[in-house]
Amino acid sequence: MGRAAQARRDEIVRLATTTGLASVEELSAQLGVTASTIRRDLAHLKAAGLLARTYGGAMAVVTHPEASLRQRIGEAFDAKRAIAAWAASQIRPGETVLLDAGSTTGALAHELRRAVDLTVATTGLNALQELAGAHGVQVECLGGTLRHVSQGFIGPLAEAALERMTFDRVFLGADGVTAEDGICEASLQQTRLKELMMKRSRRVYLLVHAAKLGRRPFHAWARMPDHWTLVTDASATADSLEPFKARGVETIVVDPAGGQPGTQNT
């Protein structure tokens, strides 16, 4: 086997691992070879135990490991900080807002430490720690069962607490998001909770850096409401944003270098 074929097969494994699924048509277009060549590559990779074949494509053999909150805090730090700053600018005094668990929502909590006349409910331990000394913020902990990897609360106790409140805005994170299926997470308990969070909120924002757009790392999904806002950073490509714009999603692209965010919606 030549170097070009080996490099192509290495790239196929990388794409299947980072996106969760890879179709023959997508791989053919992206790698500039025929569909029959891709099928031969997939057959070879399956025989080597590197991929599992699916109808029309392939997926990674190993389930995507879920990164811990500690790991995620250090990823795309500038982008998350810029996204959080934009999100904080949308919140008004007197509002009651809900923060998901996660590194970007934790950065938002950091931005809100000097807020006045604000109520913040959260499922995230990092957000609670950020707001513990914020005297102008009334903090509500939703409680529940702690997921150690994400440092967030889930389960029936968190869901019961949500049923007793409504919110002006909810700010969510995600392991991945697609225009077709919504938010992708590691467990159904997480996606169930996120759907309830969205139902209890007047405005829904999803805060994700560009690397998570179009990703399908797991198989649990939360459906998005009819109207919601995607907030991402300037490394997002036009191709990655187009599926969301085509569905009428309000799309905010924030420049970590300090430029003004732009709204890209249809």
mmCIF file of C-alpha atoms in Angstrom:
data_model
loop_
_atom_site.group_PDB
_atom_site.id
_atom_site.type_symbol
_atom_site.label_atom_id
_atom_site.label_comp_id
_atom_site.label_asym_id
_atom_site.label_seq_id
_atom_site.Cartn_x
_atom_site.Cartn_y
_atom_site.Cartn_z
ATOM 1 C CA MET A 1 0.000 0.000 0.000
ATOM 2 C CA GLY A 2 1.330 3.441 -0.981
ATOM 3 C CA ARG A 3 1.854 6.405 1.305
ATOM 4 C CA ALA A 4 -1.117 8.257 -0.184
ATOM 5 C CA ALA A 5 -3.480 5.378 0.603
ATOM 6 C CA GLN A 6 -2.108 5.074 4.137
ATOM 7 C CA ALA A 7 -2.463 8.811 4.725
ATOM 8 C CA ARG A 8 -6.038 8.702 3.413
ATOM 9 C CA ARG A 9 -6.962 5.807 5.683
ATOM 10 C CA ASP A 10 -5.396 7.535 8.676
ATOM 11 C CA GLU A 11 -7.528 10.576 7.870
ATOM 12 C CA ILE A 12 -10.671 8.436 7.607
ATOM 13 C CA VAL A 13 -10.030 7.043 11.098
ATOM 14 C CA ARG A 14 -9.415 10.550 12.431
ATOM 15 C CA LEU A 15 -12.633 11.890 10.918
ATOM 16 C CA ALA A 16 -14.695 8.966 12.215
ATOM 17 C CA THR A 17 -13.208 9.433 15.678
ATOM 18 C CA THR A 18 -13.739 13.192 15.884
ATOM 19 C CA THR A 19 -17.198 13.378 14.281
ATOM 20 C CA GLY A 20 -18.611 10.027 15.396
ATOM 21 C CA LEU A 21 -19.810 8.940 11.970
ATOM 22 C CA ALA A 22 -18.410 9.081 8.447
ATOM 23 C CA SER A 23 -20.428 8.409 5.275
ATOM 24 C CA VAL A 24 -18.988 7.144 1.997
ATOM 25 C CA GLU A 25 -20.292 10.209 0.133
ATOM 26 C CA GLU A 26 -18.844 12.707 2.617
ATOM 27 C CA LEU A 27 -15.477 10.958 2.708
ATOM 28 C CA SER A 28 -15.342 10.735 -1.070
ATOM 29 C CA ALA A 29 -15.993 14.466 -1.451
ATOM 30 C CA GLN A 30 -13.663 15.500 1.347
ATOM 31 C CA LEU A 31 -10.735 13.290 0.315
ATOM 32 C CA GLY A 32 -11.125 13.704 -3.447
ATOM 33 C CA VAL A 33 -11.362 10.029 -4.383
ATOM 34 C CA THR A 34 -14.116 7.830 -5.742
ATOM 35 C CA ALA A 35 -16.746 6.169 -3.594
ATOM 36 C CA SER A 36 -15.399 2.739 -4.596
ATOM 37 C CA THR A 37 -11.953 3.729 -3.283
ATOM 38 C CA ILE A 38 -13.514 4.808 0.018
ATOM 39 C CA ARG A 39 -15.387 1.497 0.272
ATOM 40 C CA ARG A 40 -12.119 -0.421 -0.204
ATOM 41 C CA ASP A 41 -10.509 1.745 2.456
ATOM 42 C CA LEU A 42 -13.371 1.096 4.871
ATOM 43 C CA ALA A 43 -13.192 -2.652 4.240
ATOM 44 C CA HIS A 44 -9.447 -2.586 4.975
ATOM 45 C CA LEU A 45 -9.926 -0.534 8.160
ATOM 46 C CA LYS A 46 -12.716 -2.810 9.349
ATOM 47 C CA ALA A 47 -10.522 -5.882 8.808
ATOM 48 C CA ALA A 48 -7.776 -4.176 10.812
ATOM 49 C CA GLY A 49 -10.233 -3.504 13.635
ATOM 50 C CA LEU A 50 -9.914 0.265 13.330
ATOM 51 C CA LEU A 51 -13.486 1.047 12.243
ATOM 52 C CA ALA A 52 -16.936 -0.523 12.393
ATOM 53 C CA ARG A 53 -18.971 -0.489 9.198
ATOM 54 C CA THR A 54 -22.444 1.070 9.198
ATOM 55 C CA TYR A 55 -25.008 1.376 6.463
ATOM 56 C CA GLY A 56 -23.448 3.776 3.984
ATOM 57 C CA GLY A 57 -20.304 4.482 5.965
ATOM 58 C CA ALA A 58 -18.369 3.755 9.140
ATOM 59 C CA MET A 59 -17.980 4.781 12.758
ATOM 60 C CA ALA A 60 -15.163 4.647 15.277
ATOM 61 C CA VAL A 61 -14.829 1.329 17.114
ATOM 62 C CA VAL A 62 -14.039 2.926 20.472
ATOM 63 C CA THR A 63 -16.728 5.012 22.130
ATOM 64 C CA HIS A 64 -15.604 8.597 22.492
ATOM 65 C CA PRO A 65 -14.163 9.182 25.941
ATOM 66 C CA GLU A 66 -15.900 12.037 27.697
ATOM 67 C CA ALA A 67 -13.432 14.753 28.654
ATOM 68 C CA SER A 68 -13.509 15.829 32.293
ATOM 69 C CA LEU A 69 -14.414 19.371 33.238
ATOM 70 C CA ARG A 70 -10.786 19.948 34.273
ATOM 71 C CA GLN A 71 -9.628 18.955 30.774
ATOM 72 C CA ARG A 72 -12.265 21.094 29.034
ATOM 73 C CA ILE A 73 -11.497 24.242 31.015
ATOM 74 C CA GLY A 74 -8.097 24.423 29.327
ATOM 75 C CA GLU A 75 -9.450 23.928 25.790
ATOM 76 C CA ALA A 76 -10.168 26.958 23.555
ATOM 77 C CA PHE A 77 -9.843 29.231 26.581
ATOM 78 C CA ASP A 78 -9.914 32.542 24.681
ATOM 79 C CA ALA A 79 -12.910 31.493 22.598
ATOM 80 C CA LYS A 80 -14.896 30.423 25.649
ATOM 81 C CA ARG A 81 -14.047 33.626 27.486
ATOM 82 C CA ALA A 82 -15.222 35.739 24.526
ATOM 83 C CA ILE A 83 -18.435 33.716 24.179
ATOM 84 C CA ALA A 84 -19.088 34.116 27.913
ATOM 85 C CA ALA A 85 -18.535 37.878 27.754
ATOM 86 C CA TRP A 86 -21.073 38.217 24.930
ATOM 87 C CA ALA A 87 -23.594 36.067 26.823
ATOM 88 C CA ALA A 88 -23.173 38.162 29.971
ATOM 89 C CA SER A 89 -23.919 41.317 27.956
ATOM 90 C CA GLN A 90 -27.385 39.956 27.113
ATOM 91 C CA ILE A 91 -28.476 39.569 30.732
ATOM 92 C CA ARG A 92 -30.428 42.419 32.349
ATOM 93 C CA PRO A 93 -30.789 43.391 36.035
ATOM 94 C CA GLY A 94 -33.772 41.747 37.673
ATOM 95 C CA GLU A 95 -33.670 38.654 35.466
ATOM 96 C CA THR A 96 -33.583 35.041 36.563
ATOM 97 C CA VAL A 97 -31.205 32.964 34.452
ATOM 98 C CA LEU A 98 -30.238 29.313 34.340
ATOM 99 C CA LEU A 99 -26.699 28.057 33.731
ATOM 100 C CA ASP A 100 -25.887 24.551 32.554
ATOM 101 C CA ALA A 101 -22.869 22.655 33.870
ATOM 102 C CA GLY A 102 -19.750 23.055 31.733
ATOM 103 C CA SER A 103 -16.601 25.040 31.090
ATOM 104 C CA THR A 104 -18.142 27.799 28.944
ATOM 105 C CA THR A 105 -21.075 28.316 31.287
ATOM 106 C CA GLY A 106 -18.551 28.379 34.116
ATOM 107 C CA ALA A 107 -16.780 31.206 32.287
ATOM 108 C CA LEU A 108 -20.147 32.969 32.055
ATOM 109 C CA ALA A 109 -20.608 32.619 35.818
ATOM 110 C CA HIS A 110 -17.203 34.250 36.231
ATOM 111 C CA GLU A 111 -18.425 37.196 34.135
ATOM 112 C CA LEU A 112 -21.495 37.554 36.353
ATOM 113 C CA ARG A 113 -19.654 37.870 39.675
ATOM 114 C CA ARG A 114 -20.079 41.667 39.688
ATOM 115 C CA ALA A 115 -23.734 41.606 38.614
ATOM 116 C CA VAL A 116 -26.381 43.370 40.675
ATOM 117 C CA ASP A 117 -30.009 42.325 41.189
ATOM 118 C CA LEU A 118 -29.689 38.990 39.440
ATOM 119 C CA THR A 119 -30.878 35.466 40.246
ATOM 120 C CA VAL A 120 -28.776 32.611 38.850
ATOM 121 C CA ALA A 121 -29.800 28.963 39.104
ATOM 122 C CA THR A 122 -27.299 26.335 38.007
ATOM 123 C CA THR A 123 -26.547 22.625 37.812
ATOM 124 C CA GLY A 124 -22.780 23.202 37.701
ATOM 125 C CA LEU A 125 -20.364 23.083 40.621
ATOM 126 C CA ASN A 126 -17.923 25.428 38.883
ATOM 127 C CA ALA A 127 -20.636 28.057 38.426
ATOM 128 C CA LEU A 128 -21.538 27.764 42.122
ATOM 129 C CA GLN A 129 -17.904 28.279 43.077
ATOM 130 C CA GLU A 130 -17.593 31.315 40.820
ATOM 131 C CA LEU A 131 -20.705 32.952 42.300
ATOM 132 C CA ALA A 132 -20.166 32.002 45.939
ATOM 133 C CA GLY A 133 -18.873 35.477 46.776
ATOM 134 C CA ALA A 134 -21.135 37.452 44.419
ATOM 135 C CA HIS A 135 -23.214 39.474 46.881
ATOM 136 C CA GLY A 136 -25.375 41.028 44.151
ATOM 137 C CA VAL A 137 -26.453 37.610 42.858
ATOM 138 C CA GLN A 138 -28.985 35.302 44.432
ATOM 139 C CA VAL A 139 -27.731 31.794 43.708
ATOM 140 C CA GLU A 140 -30.008 28.771 43.443
ATOM 141 C CA CYS A 141 -28.442 25.282 43.376
ATOM 142 C CA LEU A 142 -30.713 22.788 41.635
ATOM 143 C CA GLY A 143 -29.071 19.787 43.333
ATOM 144 C CA GLY A 144 -29.444 16.174 42.261
ATOM 145 C CA THR A 145 -26.903 13.447 41.570
ATOM 146 C CA LEU A 146 -23.367 14.661 40.863
ATOM 147 C CA ARG A 147 -21.708 13.493 37.633
ATOM 148 C CA HIS A 148 -18.078 13.553 38.679
ATOM 149 C CA VAL A 149 -16.691 13.813 35.130
ATOM 150 C CA SER A 150 -18.697 16.944 34.287
ATOM 151 C CA GLN A 151 -19.054 18.321 37.847
ATOM 152 C CA GLY A 152 -22.766 18.833 37.181
ATOM 153 C CA PHE A 153 -25.968 17.679 38.861
ATOM 154 C CA ILE A 154 -28.490 15.488 37.038
ATOM 155 C CA GLY A 155 -31.359 13.173 37.854
ATOM 156 C CA PRO A 156 -34.867 13.364 39.328
ATOM 157 C CA LEU A 157 -34.011 15.821 42.120
ATOM 158 C CA ALA A 158 -32.600 18.325 39.624
ATOM 159 C CA GLU A 159 -35.618 17.800 37.377
ATOM 160 C CA ALA A 160 -38.029 18.314 40.282
ATOM 161 C CA ALA A 161 -36.318 21.593 41.191
ATOM 162 C CA LEU A 162 -36.624 22.806 37.604
ATOM 163 C CA GLU A 163 -40.360 22.135 37.620
ATOM 164 C CA ARG A 164 -40.738 24.715 40.406
ATOM 165 C CA MET A 165 -39.064 27.589 38.510
ATOM 166 C CA THR A 166 -39.124 29.504 35.230
ATOM 167 C CA PHE A 167 -36.279 31.516 33.708
ATOM 168 C CA ASP A 168 -35.766 34.515 31.466
ATOM 169 C CA ARG A 169 -32.748 32.897 29.793
ATOM 170 C CA VAL A 170 -30.958 29.555 29.835
ATOM 171 C CA PHE A 171 -27.334 29.145 28.740
ATOM 172 C CA LEU A 172 -26.397 25.602 27.742
ATOM 173 C CA GLY A 173 -23.212 23.791 26.805
ATOM 174 C CA ALA A 174 -22.795 20.658 24.680
ATOM 175 C CA ASP A 175 -20.327 17.937 23.722
ATOM 176 C CA GLY A 176 -21.529 18.391 20.143
ATOM 177 C CA VAL A 177 -24.379 19.995 18.226
ATOM 178 C CA THR A 178 -25.951 19.500 14.816
ATOM 179 C CA ALA A 179 -28.696 21.450 13.099
ATOM 180 C CA GLU A 180 -30.659 18.249 12.478
ATOM 181 C CA ASP A 181 -30.545 16.480 15.850
ATOM 182 C CA GLY A 182 -29.680 19.172 18.386
ATOM 183 C CA ILE A 183 -27.397 18.772 21.403
ATOM 184 C CA CYS A 184 -25.260 15.644 21.716
ATOM 185 C CA GLU A 185 -24.213 14.402 25.157
ATOM 186 C CA ALA A 186 -22.755 11.298 26.783
ATOM 187 C CA SER A 187 -25.942 10.200 28.575
ATOM 188 C CA LEU A 188 -29.697 10.315 28.226
ATOM 189 C CA GLN A 189 -29.988 11.777 31.732
ATOM 190 C CA GLN A 190 -28.050 14.814 30.541
ATOM 191 C CA THR A 191 -30.147 15.322 27.418
ATOM 192 C CA ARG A 192 -33.411 14.849 29.317
ATOM 193 C CA LEU A 193 -32.336 17.519 31.787
ATOM 194 C CA LYS A 194 -31.293 19.938 29.032
ATOM 195 C CA GLU A 195 -34.664 19.555 27.302
ATOM 196 C CA LEU A 196 -36.430 20.393 30.559
ATOM 197 C CA MET A 197 -34.128 23.386 31.087
ATOM 198 C CA MET A 198 -35.094 24.695 27.655
ATOM 199 C CA LYS A 199 -38.806 24.163 28.270
ATOM 200 C CA ARG A 200 -38.662 26.226 31.463
ATOM 201 C CA SER A 201 -36.867 29.178 29.829
ATOM 202 C CA ARG A 202 -38.096 32.059 27.684
ATOM 203 C CA ARG A 203 -34.834 32.447 25.722
ATOM 204 C CA VAL A 204 -32.454 29.568 24.886
ATOM 205 C CA TYR A 205 -28.747 30.051 24.146
ATOM 206 C CA LEU A 206 -26.250 27.337 23.266
ATOM 207 C CA LEU A 207 -22.662 28.373 24.002
ATOM 208 C CA VAL A 208 -20.127 26.239 22.090
ATOM 209 C CA HIS A 209 -16.753 26.834 20.540
ATOM 210 C CA ALA A 210 -16.494 26.068 16.830
ATOM 211 C CA ALA A 211 -14.890 22.615 17.182
ATOM 212 C CA LYS A 212 -18.206 21.254 18.511
ATOM 213 C CA LEU A 213 -20.314 22.270 15.499
ATOM 214 C CA GLY A 214 -21.471 19.227 13.544
ATOM 215 C CA ARG A 215 -19.906 16.786 16.024
ATOM 216 C CA ARG A 216 -21.659 13.532 17.010
ATOM 217 C CA PRO A 217 -19.391 12.035 19.680
ATOM 218 C CA PHE A 218 -22.152 10.149 21.510
ATOM 219 C CA HIS A 219 -25.657 8.812 20.915
ATOM 220 C CA ALA A 220 -27.843 10.780 23.358
ATOM 221 C CA TRP A 221 -29.603 13.861 21.965
ATOM 222 C CA ALA A 222 -31.634 16.829 23.201
ATOM 223 C CA ARG A 223 -34.040 18.398 20.728
ATOM 224 C CA MET A 224 -33.903 22.146 20.300
ATOM 225 C CA PRO A 225 -36.974 24.415 20.472
ATOM 226 C CA ASP A 226 -38.296 26.287 17.456
ATOM 227 C CA HIS A 227 -36.374 29.432 18.369
ATOM 228 C CA TRP A 228 -32.906 29.440 19.914
ATOM 229 C CA THR A 229 -29.546 31.182 19.634
ATOM 230 C CA LEU A 230 -26.231 29.549 18.761
ATOM 231 C CA VAL A 231 -23.201 31.427 20.106
ATOM 232 C CA THR A 232 -19.786 30.346 18.828
ATOM 233 C CA ASP A 233 -16.379 31.790 18.001
ATOM 234 C CA ALA A 234 -14.794 33.191 14.848
ATOM 235 C CA SER A 235 -12.972 29.960 13.970
ATOM 236 C CA ALA A 236 -16.326 28.547 12.823
ATOM 237 C CA THR A 237 -16.374 28.020 9.062
ATOM 238 C CA ALA A 238 -19.153 29.086 6.715
ATOM 239 C CA ASP A 239 -19.829 25.410 5.949
ATOM 240 C CA SER A 240 -20.236 24.519 9.630
ATOM 241 C CA LEU A 241 -22.647 27.410 10.207
ATOM 242 C CA GLU A 242 -24.737 26.992 7.053
ATOM 243 C CA PRO A 243 -26.931 24.077 8.333
ATOM 244 C CA PHE A 244 -27.963 26.177 11.344
ATOM 245 C CA LYS A 245 -28.631 29.290 9.276
ATOM 246 C CA ALA A 246 -30.699 27.215 6.842
ATOM 247 C CA ARG A 247 -32.978 26.223 9.730
ATOM 248 C CA GLY A 248 -33.416 29.830 10.854
ATOM 249 C CA VAL A 249 -31.253 29.550 13.966
ATOM 250 C CA GLU A 250 -30.019 32.917 15.230
ATOM 251 C CA THR A 251 -26.240 32.571 14.994
ATOM 252 C CA ILE A 252 -23.804 34.771 16.887
ATOM 253 C CA VAL A 253 -20.109 34.592 15.990
ATOM 254 C CA VAL A 254 -17.830 36.181 18.591
ATOM 255 C CA ASP A 255 -14.254 37.212 17.811
ATOM 256 C CA PRO A 256 -11.908 36.206 20.685
ATOM 257 C CA ALA A 257 -9.456 38.878 19.460
ATOM 258 C CA GLY A 258 -11.875 41.559 20.603
ATOM 259 C CA GLY A 259 -13.904 42.305 17.484
ATOM 260 C CA GLN A 260 -17.625 42.942 17.597
ATOM 261 C CA PRO A 261 -19.861 39.855 17.360
ATOM 262 C CA GLY A 262 -21.978 39.499 14.281
ATOM 263 C CA THR A 263 -25.457 38.014 13.917
ATOM 264 C CA GLN A 264 -25.775 35.559 11.043
ATOM 265 C CA ASN A 265 -29.313 34.328 10.808
ATOM 266 C CA THR A 266 -31.989 33.789 8.212
#
